[in-house]
Short mmCIF file of C-alpha atoms in Angstrom, two decimals:
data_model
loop_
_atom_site.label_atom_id
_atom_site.label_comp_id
_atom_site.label_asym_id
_atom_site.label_seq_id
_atom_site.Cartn_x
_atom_site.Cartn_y
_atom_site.Cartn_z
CA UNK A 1 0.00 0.00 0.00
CA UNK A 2 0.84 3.92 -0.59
CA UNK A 3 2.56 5.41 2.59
CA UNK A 4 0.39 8.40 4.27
CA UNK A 5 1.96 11.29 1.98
CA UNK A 6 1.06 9.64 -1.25
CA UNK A 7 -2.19 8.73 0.01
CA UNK A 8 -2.70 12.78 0.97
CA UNK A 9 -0.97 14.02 -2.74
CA UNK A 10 -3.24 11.99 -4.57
CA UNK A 11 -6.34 13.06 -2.40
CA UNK A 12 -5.23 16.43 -2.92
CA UNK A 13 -4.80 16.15 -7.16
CA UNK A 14 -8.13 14.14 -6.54
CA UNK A 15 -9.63 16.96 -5.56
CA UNK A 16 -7.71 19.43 -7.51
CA UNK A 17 -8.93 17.95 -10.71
CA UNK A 18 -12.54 17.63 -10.12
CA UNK A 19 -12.21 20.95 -8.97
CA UNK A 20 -10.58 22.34 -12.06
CA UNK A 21 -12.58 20.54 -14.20
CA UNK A 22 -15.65 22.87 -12.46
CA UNK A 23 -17.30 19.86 -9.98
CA UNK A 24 -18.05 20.56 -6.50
CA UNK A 25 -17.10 18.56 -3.76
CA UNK A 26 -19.52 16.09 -2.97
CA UNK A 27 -21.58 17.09 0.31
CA UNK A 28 -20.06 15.29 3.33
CA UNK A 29 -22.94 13.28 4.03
CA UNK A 30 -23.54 12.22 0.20
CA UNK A 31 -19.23 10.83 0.46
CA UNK A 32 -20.09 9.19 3.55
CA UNK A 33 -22.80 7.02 2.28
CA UNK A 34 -20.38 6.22 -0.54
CA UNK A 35 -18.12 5.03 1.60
CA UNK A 36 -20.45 2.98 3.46
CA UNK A 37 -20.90 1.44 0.37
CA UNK A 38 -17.35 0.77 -0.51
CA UNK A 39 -16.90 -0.30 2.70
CA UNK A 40 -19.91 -2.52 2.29
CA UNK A 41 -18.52 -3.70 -1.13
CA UNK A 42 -15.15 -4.48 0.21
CA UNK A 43 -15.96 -7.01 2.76
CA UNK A 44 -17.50 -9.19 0.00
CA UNK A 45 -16.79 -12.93 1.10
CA UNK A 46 -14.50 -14.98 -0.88
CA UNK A 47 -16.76 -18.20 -0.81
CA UNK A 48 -19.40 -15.69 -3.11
CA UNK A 49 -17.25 -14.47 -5.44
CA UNK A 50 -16.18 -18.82 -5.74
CA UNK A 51 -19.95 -19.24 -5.79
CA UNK A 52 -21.04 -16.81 -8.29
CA UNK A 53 -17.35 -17.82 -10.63
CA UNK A 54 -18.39 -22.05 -10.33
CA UNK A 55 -21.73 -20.95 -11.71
CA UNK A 56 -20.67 -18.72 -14.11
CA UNK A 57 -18.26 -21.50 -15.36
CA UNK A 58 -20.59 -23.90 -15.64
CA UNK A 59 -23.11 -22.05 -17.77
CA UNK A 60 -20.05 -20.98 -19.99
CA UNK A 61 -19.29 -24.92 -20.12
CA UNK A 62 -23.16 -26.04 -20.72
CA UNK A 63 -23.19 -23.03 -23.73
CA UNK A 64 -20.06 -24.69 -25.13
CA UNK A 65 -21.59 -28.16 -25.19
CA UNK A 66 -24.49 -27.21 -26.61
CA UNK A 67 -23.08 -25.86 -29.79
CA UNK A 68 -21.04 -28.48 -30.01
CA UNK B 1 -1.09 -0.54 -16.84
CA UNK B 2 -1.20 3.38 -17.08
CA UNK B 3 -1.65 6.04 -14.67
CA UNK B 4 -0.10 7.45 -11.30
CA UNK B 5 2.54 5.67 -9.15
CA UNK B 6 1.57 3.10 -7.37
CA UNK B 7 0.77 -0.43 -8.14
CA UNK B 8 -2.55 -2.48 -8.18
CA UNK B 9 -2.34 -3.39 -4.53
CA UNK B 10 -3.45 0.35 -4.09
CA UNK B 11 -6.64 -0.25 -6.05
CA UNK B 12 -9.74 -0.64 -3.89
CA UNK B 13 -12.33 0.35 -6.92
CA UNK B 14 -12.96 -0.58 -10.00
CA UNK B 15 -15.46 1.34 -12.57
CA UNK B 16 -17.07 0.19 -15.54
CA UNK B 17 -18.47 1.88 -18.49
CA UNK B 18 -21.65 3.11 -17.37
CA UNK B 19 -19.22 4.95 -14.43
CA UNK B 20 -17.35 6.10 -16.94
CA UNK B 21 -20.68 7.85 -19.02
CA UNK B 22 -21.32 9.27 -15.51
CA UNK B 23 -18.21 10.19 -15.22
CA UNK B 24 -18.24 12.22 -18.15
CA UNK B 25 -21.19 14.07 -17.68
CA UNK B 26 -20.39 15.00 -14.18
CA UNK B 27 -23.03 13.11 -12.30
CA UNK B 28 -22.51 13.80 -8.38
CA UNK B 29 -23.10 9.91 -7.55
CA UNK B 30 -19.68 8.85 -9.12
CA UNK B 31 -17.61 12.40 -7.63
CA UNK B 32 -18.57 11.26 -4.65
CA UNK B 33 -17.60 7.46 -4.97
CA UNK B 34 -14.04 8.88 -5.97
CA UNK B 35 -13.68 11.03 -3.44
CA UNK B 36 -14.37 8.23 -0.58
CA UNK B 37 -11.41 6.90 -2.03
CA UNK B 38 -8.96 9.11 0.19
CA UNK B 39 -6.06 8.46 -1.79
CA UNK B 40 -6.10 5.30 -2.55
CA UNK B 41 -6.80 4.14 -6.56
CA UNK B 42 -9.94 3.20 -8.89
CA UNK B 43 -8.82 1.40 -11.78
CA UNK B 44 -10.30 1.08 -15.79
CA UNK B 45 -10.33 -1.60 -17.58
CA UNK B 46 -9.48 -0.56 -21.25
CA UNK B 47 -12.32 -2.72 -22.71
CA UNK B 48 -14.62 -0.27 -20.82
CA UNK B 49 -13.22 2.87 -22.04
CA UNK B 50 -13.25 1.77 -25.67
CA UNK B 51 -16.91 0.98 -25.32
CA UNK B 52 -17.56 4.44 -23.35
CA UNK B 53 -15.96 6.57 -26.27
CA UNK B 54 -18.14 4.18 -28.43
CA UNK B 55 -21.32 5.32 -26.22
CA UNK B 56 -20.64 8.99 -26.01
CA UNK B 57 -23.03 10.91 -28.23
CA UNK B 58 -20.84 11.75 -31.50
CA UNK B 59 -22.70 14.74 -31.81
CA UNK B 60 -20.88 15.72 -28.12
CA UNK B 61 -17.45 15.74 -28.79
CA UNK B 62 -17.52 17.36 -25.47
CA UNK B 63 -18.48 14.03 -23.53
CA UNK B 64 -15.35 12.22 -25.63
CA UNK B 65 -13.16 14.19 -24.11
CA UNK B 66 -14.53 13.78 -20.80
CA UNK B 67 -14.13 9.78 -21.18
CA UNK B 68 -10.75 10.36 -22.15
CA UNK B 69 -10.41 12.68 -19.32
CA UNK B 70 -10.69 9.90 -16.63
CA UNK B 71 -7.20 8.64 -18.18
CA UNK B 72 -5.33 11.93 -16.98
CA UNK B 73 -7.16 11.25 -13.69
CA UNK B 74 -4.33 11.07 -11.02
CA UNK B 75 -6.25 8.44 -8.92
CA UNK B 76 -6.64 6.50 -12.58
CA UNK B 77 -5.11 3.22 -13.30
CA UNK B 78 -6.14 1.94 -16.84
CA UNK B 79 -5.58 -1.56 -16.99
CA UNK B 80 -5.92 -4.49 -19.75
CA UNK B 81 -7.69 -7.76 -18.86
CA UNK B 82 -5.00 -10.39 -16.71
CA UNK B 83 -3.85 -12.23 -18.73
CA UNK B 84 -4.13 -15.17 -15.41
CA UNK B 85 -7.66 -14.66 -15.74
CA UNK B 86 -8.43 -15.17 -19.85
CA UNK B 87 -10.39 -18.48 -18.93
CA UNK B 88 -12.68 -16.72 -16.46
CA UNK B 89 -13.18 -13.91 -18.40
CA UNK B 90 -14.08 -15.69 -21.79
CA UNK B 91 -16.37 -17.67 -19.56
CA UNK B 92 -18.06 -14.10 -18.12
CA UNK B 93 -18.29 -12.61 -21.40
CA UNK B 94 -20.22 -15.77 -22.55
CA UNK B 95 -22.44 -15.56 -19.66
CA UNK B 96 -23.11 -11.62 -19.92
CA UNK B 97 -23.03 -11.71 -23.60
CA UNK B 98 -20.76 -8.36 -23.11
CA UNK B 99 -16.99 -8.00 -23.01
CA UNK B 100 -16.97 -4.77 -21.35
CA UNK B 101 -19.15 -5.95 -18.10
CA UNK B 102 -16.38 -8.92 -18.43
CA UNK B 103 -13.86 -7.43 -17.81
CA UNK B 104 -14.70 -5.43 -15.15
CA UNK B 105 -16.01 -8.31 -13.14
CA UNK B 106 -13.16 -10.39 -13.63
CA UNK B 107 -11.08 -7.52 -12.85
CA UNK B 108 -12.52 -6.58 -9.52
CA UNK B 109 -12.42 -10.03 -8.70
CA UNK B 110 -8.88 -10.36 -9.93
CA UNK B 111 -8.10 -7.28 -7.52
CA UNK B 112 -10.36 -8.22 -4.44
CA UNK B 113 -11.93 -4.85 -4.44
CA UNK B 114 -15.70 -3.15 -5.22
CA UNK B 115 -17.19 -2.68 -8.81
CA UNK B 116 -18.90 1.02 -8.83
CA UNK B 117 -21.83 0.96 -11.81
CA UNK B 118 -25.05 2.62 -12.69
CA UNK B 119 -25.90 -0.96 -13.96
CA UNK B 120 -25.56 -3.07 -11.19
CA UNK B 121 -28.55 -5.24 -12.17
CA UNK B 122 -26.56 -6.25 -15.28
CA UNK B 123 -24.45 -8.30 -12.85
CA UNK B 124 -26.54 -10.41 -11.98
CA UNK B 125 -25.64 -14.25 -11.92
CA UNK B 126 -29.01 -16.51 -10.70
CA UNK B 127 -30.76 -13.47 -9.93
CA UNK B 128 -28.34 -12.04 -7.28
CA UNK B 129 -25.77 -9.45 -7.56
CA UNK B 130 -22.44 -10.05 -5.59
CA UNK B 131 -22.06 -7.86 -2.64
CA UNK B 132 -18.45 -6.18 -4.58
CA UNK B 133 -20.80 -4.47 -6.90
CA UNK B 134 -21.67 -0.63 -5.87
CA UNK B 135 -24.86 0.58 -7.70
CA UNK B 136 -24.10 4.27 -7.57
CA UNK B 137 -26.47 6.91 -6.28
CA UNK B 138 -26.76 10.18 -7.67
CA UNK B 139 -28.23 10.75 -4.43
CA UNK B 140 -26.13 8.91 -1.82
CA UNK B 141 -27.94 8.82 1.53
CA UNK B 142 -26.83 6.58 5.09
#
């Protein structure tokens, strides 16, 4: 991971560019729900992401079959 | 893999095409999604960008530029599809019938980190959507 002062530059260009580019900061409640949501997102379990990719697989495989 | 310093391990988002379109036309739900990110990196896969400058209306050359905008973006890594992960991701695009929702699946899963979308129903496998996938708000709310 990026030490504390790249982590604070890039915020800062973050910011500078959406600023420059004539976008307003988001409101501070409006980022926090985002990053509920990433947070949220983040925490996604392993054994659903193998889940979801063994089922995904397997229709892929069936399709193949079939036009076979 | 383009963009800022910093490797993948600093990636904790990835966006797909319909980000992208929001992207482009300034739509607050997606600011604020990069914001959250406090320093830390979103990352493009190329297919989607291809497909978002495909999207944009021609007769906006304005909205181009914007899509090509997000590559100058200094929290922007544009990356190509793993090429680890070419089985799964033939496998996704066969499911989804699209390459660009693909690749940013397999990506994010590649990367262990969230998928922000306006489409998140489009990600569906068996009627659920994986708990990586952000459906962005224009109107985020706790």
């Amino acid at each position: 991971m990026a030490d504390e002062q790249t982590r604070r530059k890039r915020a800062e260009a973050t910011r500078a560019v959406l600023a420059e580019h004539g976008v307003a900061p988001g409101a501070a409640e409006a980022v926090s729900a985002a990053r509920s949501a990433l947070d949220q997102a983040l925490r996604c379990a392993p054994a659903d992401i193998e889940a979801q990719n063994r089922r995904v697989r397997e229709s892929a495989a069936q399709r193949r079959r079939s036009v076979a | 893999v383009s963009g800022p310093s910093g490797g993948l391990g600093d990636v904790r988002l990835v966006l797909d095409t319909s980000a992208l379109l929001g992207y482009a036309s300034n739509r607050p739900g997606i600011v604020e999604l990069i914001e959250c990110l406090d320093g830390d990196l979103f990352a493009v896969p190329l297919r989607c960008v291809a497909r978002a400058i495909r999207l944009a209306p021609s007769a906006a050359p304005a909205a181009v530029r914007n899509v090509q905008r997000i590559a100058d973006h200094p929290a922007c890594q544009l990356v190509p599809e793993p090429s680890a992960m070419a089985d799964l991701h033939a496998d996704y695009a066969s499911f989804y019938e699209r390459e660009d929702l693909a690749a940013a699946m397999v990506l994010a899963i590649h990367l262990g980190c969230a998928l922000g979308t306006y489409e998140a129903a489009s990600y569906a496998v068996g009627g659920q959507v994986l708990n990586l996938v952000i459906g962005i708000k224009d109107g985020w709310k706790e």
